[in-house]
C-alpha positions as a Python dict, from the first residue, in 0.01 Angstrom:
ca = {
    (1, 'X'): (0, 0, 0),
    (2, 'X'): (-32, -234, -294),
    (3, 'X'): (101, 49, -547),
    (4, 'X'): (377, 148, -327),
    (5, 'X'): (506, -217, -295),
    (6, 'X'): (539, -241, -627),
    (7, 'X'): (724, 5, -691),
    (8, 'X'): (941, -131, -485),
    (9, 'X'): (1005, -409, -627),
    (10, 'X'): (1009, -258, -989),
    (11, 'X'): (1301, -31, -832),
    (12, 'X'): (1504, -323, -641),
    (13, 'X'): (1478, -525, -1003),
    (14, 'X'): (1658, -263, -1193),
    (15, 'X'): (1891, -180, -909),
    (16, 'X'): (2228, -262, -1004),
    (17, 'X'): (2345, -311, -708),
    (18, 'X'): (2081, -567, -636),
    (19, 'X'): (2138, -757, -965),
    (20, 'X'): (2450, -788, -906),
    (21, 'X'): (2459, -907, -547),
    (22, 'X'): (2176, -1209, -701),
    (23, 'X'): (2472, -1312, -902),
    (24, 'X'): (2758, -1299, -644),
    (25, 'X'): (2499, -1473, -439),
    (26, 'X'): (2461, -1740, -665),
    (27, 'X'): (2759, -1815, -733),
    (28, 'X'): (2876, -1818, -357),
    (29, 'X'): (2579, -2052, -294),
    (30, 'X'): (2762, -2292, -581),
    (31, 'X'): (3073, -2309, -426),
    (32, 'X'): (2941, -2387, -91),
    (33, 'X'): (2752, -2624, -226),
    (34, 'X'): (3026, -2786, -356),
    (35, 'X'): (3226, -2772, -74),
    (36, 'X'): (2965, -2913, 208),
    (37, 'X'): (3023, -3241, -31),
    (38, 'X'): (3388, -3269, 158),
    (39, 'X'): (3200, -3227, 502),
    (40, 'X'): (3087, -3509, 617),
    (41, 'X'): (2874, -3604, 948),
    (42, 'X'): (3109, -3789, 1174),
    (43, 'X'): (3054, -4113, 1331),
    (44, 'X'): (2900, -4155, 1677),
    (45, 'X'): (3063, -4372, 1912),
    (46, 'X'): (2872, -4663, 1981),
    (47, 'X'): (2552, -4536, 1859),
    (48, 'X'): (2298, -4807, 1737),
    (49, 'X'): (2443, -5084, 1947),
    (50, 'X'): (2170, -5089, 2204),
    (51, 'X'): (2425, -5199, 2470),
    (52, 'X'): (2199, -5399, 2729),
    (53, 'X'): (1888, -5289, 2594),
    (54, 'X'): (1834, -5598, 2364),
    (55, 'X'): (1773, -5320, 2094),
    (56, 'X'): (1907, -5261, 1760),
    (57, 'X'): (1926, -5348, 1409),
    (58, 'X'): (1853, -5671, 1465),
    (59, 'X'): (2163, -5814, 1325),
    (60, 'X'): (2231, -5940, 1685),
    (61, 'X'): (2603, -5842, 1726),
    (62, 'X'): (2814, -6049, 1915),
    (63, 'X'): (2993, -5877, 2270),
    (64, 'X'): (3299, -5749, 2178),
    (65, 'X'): (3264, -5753, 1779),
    (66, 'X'): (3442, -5461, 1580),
    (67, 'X'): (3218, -5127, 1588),
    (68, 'X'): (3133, -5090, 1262),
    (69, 'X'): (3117, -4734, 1262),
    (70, 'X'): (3430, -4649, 1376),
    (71, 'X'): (3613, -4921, 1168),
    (72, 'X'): (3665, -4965, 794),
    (73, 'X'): (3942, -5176, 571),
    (74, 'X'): (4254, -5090, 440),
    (75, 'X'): (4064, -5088, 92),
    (76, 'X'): (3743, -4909, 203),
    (77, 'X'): (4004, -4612, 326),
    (78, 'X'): (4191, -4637, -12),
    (79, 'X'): (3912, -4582, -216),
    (80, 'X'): (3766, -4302, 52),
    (81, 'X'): (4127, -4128, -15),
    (82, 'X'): (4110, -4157, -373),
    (83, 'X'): (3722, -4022, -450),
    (84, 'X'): (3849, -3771, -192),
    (85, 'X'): (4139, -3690, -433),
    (86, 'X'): (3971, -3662, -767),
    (87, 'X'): (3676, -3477, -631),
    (88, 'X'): (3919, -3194, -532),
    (89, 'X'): (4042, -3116, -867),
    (90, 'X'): (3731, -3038, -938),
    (91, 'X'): (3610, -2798, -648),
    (92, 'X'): (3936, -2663, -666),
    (93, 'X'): (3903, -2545, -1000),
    (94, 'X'): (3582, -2388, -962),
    (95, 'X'): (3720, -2155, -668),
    (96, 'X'): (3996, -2083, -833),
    (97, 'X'): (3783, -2001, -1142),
    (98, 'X'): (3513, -1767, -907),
    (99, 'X'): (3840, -1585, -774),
    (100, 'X'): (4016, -1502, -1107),
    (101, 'X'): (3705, -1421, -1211),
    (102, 'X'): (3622, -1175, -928),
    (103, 'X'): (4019, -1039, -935),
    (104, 'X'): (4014, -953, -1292),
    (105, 'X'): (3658, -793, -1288),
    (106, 'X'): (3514, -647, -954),
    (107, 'X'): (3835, -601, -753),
    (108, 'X'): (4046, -436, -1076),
    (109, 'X'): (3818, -173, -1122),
    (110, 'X'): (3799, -96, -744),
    (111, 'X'): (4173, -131, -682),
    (112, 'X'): (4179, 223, -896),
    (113, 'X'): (3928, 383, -723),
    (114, 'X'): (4042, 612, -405),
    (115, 'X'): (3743, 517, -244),
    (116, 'X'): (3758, 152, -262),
    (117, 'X'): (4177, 130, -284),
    (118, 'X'): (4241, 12, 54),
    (119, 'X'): (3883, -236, 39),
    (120, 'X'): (4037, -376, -225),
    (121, 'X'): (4407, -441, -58),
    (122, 'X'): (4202, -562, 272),
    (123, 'X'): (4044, -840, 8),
    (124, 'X'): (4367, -946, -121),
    (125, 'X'): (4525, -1006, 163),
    (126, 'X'): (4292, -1199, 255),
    (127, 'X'): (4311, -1396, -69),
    (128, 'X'): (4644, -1481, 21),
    (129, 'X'): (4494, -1685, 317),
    (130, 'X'): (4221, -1846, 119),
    (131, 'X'): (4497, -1945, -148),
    (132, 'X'): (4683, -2152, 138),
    (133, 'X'): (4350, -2300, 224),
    (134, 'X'): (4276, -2428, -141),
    (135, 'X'): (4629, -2533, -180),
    (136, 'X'): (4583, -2777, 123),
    (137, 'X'): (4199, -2875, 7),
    (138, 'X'): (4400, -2910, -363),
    (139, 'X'): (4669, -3169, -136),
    (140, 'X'): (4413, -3354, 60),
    (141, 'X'): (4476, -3673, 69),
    (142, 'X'): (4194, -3833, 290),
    (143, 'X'): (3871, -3788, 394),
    (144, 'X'): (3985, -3580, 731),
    (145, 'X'): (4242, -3351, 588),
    (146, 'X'): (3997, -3261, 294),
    (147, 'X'): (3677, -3143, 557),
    (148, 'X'): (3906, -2962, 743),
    (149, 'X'): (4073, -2775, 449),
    (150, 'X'): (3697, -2756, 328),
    (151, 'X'): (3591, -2584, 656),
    (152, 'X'): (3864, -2313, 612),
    (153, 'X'): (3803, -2231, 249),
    (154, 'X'): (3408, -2210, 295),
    (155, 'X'): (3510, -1957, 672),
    (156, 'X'): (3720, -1695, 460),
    (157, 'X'): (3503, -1765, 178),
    (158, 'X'): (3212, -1655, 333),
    (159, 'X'): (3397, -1305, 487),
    (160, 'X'): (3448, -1223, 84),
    (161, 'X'): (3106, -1284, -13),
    (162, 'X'): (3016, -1042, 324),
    (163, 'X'): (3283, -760, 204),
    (164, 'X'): (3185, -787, -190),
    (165, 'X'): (2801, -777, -173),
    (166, 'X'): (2784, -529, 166),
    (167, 'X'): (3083, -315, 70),
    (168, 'X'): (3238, -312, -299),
    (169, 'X'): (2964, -411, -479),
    (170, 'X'): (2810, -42, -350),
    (171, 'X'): (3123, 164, -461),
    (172, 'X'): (3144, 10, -767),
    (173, 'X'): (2763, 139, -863),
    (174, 'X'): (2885, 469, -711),
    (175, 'X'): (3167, 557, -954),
    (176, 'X'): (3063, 743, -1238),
    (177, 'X'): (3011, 616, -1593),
    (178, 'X'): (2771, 296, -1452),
    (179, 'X'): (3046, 61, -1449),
    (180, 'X'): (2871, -190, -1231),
    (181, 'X'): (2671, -427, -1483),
    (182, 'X'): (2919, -456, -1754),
    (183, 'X'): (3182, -552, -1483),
    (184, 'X'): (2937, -830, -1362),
    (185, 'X'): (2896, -934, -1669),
    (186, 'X'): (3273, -968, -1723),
    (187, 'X'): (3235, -1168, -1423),
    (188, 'X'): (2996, -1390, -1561),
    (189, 'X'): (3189, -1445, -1888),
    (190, 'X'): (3476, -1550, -1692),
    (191, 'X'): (3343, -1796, -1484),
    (192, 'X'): (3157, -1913, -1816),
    (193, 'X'): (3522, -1988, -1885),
    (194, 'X'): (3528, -1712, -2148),
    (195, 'X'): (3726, -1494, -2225),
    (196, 'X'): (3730, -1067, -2190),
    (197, 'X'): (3816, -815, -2464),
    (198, 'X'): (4154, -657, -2457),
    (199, 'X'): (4132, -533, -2854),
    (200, 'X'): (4297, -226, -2893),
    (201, 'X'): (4037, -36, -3064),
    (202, 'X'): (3697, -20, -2876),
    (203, 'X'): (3473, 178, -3145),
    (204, 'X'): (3087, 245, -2976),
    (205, 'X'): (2975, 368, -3278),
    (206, 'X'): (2711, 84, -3299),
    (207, 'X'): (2666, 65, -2954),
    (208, 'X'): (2353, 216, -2789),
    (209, 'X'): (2408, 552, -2631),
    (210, 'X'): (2331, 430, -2280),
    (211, 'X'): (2535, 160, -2306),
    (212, 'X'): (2896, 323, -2438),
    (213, 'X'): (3066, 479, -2118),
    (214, 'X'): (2982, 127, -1895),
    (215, 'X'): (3121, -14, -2191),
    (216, 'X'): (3476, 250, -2176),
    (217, 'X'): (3494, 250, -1823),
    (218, 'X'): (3463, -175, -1804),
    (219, 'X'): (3736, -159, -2094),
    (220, 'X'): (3930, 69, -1836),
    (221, 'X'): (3937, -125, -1558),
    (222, 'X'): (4068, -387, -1710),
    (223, 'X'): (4415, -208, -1798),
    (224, 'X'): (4742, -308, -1646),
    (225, 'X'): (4976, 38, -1561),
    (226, 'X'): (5134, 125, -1879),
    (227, 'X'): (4843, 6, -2091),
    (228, 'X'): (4620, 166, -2332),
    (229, 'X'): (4339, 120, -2600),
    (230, 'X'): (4172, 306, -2846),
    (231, 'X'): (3811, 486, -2853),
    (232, 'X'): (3647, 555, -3156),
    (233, 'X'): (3334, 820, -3174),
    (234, 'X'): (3137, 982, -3402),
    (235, 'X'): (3181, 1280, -3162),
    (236, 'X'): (3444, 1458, -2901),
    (237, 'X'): (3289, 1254, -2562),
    (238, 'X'): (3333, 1526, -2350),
    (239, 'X'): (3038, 1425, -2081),
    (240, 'X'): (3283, 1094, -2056),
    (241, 'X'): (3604, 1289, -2002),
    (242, 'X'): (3421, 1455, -1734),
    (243, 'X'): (3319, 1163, -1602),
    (244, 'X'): (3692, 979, -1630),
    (245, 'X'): (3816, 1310, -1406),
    (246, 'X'): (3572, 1241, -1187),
    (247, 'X'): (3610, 866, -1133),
    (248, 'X'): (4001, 844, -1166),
    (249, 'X'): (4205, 1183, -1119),
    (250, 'X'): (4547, 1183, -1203),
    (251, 'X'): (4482, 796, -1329),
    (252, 'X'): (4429, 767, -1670),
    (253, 'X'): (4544, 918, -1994),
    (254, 'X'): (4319, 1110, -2288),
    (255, 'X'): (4515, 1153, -2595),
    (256, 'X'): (4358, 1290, -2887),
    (257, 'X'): (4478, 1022, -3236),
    (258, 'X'): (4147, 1185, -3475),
    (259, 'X'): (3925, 1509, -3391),
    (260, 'X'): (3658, 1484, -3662),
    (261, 'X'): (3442, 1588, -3791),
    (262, 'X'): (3250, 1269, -3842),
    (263, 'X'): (3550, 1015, -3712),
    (264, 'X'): (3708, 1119, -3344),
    (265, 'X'): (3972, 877, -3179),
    (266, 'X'): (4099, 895, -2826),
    (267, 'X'): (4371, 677, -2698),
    (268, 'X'): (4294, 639, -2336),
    (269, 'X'): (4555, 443, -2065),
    (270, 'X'): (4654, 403, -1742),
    (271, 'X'): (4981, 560, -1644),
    (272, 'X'): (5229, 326, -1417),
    (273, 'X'): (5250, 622, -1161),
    (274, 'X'): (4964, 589, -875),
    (275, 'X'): (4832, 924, -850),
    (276, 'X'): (4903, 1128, -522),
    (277, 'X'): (4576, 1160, -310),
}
């Protein structure tokens, strides 16, 4: 029992599927976080003013006196609007920042992918309705309009996280050439606020074996139609041009620039034809 347990969890640790859903987790639980700060309990009519009850705070209101939780000044409700408004920029930002992030990363490589095409065009379009959403929690101007903006962001938000760690996440680790980590680490970098590679020349020479075709295939996913870049080997990667067949038929390029013996180059793109399937 004890032995089989742990190699259980040995197994789910390494999992790349699992490591990656802790960090799409994470970062989910950030952002709603950050956005519970624009929720805020509402007030309860006439609670705490003991009517008849000779209970209270003590303060011994007078009948008829202003309820104090349902009234505030002209300047209290200024300075609620205006926290309201600079605290946005910053939320804001950090969705914005988790969604690039996730677009240029995770949903690129999928979008190529005839198993995860149409997953991918389900997630944009709903992007487009969590865009309007941020725009209005981006406008706020009050205290009201910003929770219910809030509410609507952190609803579709939480449909994405549902579709990414139950759906694509999974047919990302199931394309060939072990694409997932590198991509979630491209993920990371972004959100870091760092920027990805797009050099033209990607030479794995000093790269670790295990760790070159995650390392092509991340480089891949990242190409616009039309584009290209260059791989440099110490040998003819055949295994990963069995692999790129495999993943993406009819969607890439292999051009041979060098064929040894000790240097090999192969420019590899994506064409700006969709392939027919």
């Amino acid at each position: 029992m004890t032995q089989s347990s742990g190699v259980f969890i040995q197994s789910t640790e390494t999992d790349p599927v699992v490591r990656a859903g802790a960090v799409i987790r994470t970062e989910y639980e950030r952002l709603h976080a950050l956005l519970t700060t624009f929720v805020e309990p509402q007030p309860t009519v006439g609670a705490g003013d003991g009517a008849g009850d000779g209970e209270g705070s003590g303060t011994g209101d007078a009948e008829g006196a202003p309820d104090r939780a349902t009234t505030a000044s002209p300047a209290s409700a200024s300075a609620s609007a205006s926290v309201t408004t600079t605290a946005t920029t910053g939320v804001v930002g950090e969705i914005r920042r988790h969604l690039t992030a996730s677009a240029e990363t995770l949903h690129a490589a999928a979008a190529h992918a005839p198993e995860s095409r149409l997953l991918v065009s389900a997630l944009r379009i709903a992007r487009s309705a969590l865009d309007r959403h941020v725009d209005a929690l981006d406008a706020a101007g009050d205290s009201a309009s910003a929770t219910a903006a809030a509410q609507r962001v952190e609803a579709v938000l939480s449909v994405h996280r549902a579709v990414e760690e139950d759906v694509l996440l999974p047919a990302l680790a199931a394309l060939p050439g072990g694409v997932l980590p590198p991509l979630v680490a491209d993920y990371e970098t972004l959100l870091r606020g760092g920027s990805l590679d797009t050099s033209a020349v990607i030479d794995v020479r000093p790269v670790p074996r295990e760790q070159r075709h995650p390392l092509v295939f991340a480089r891949y996913a990242r190409l616009t139609p039309g584009g290209t870049f260059t791989l440099v080997n110490n040998h003819d990667p055949k295994p990963l041009h069995k692999q790129f067949e495999a993943a993406h038929p009819g969607a890439y390029t292999w051009d041979y620039v060098e064929r040894g013996p000790a240097k090999w180059q192969i420019r590899i793109g994506r064409p700006n034809h969709r392939p027919c399937t």
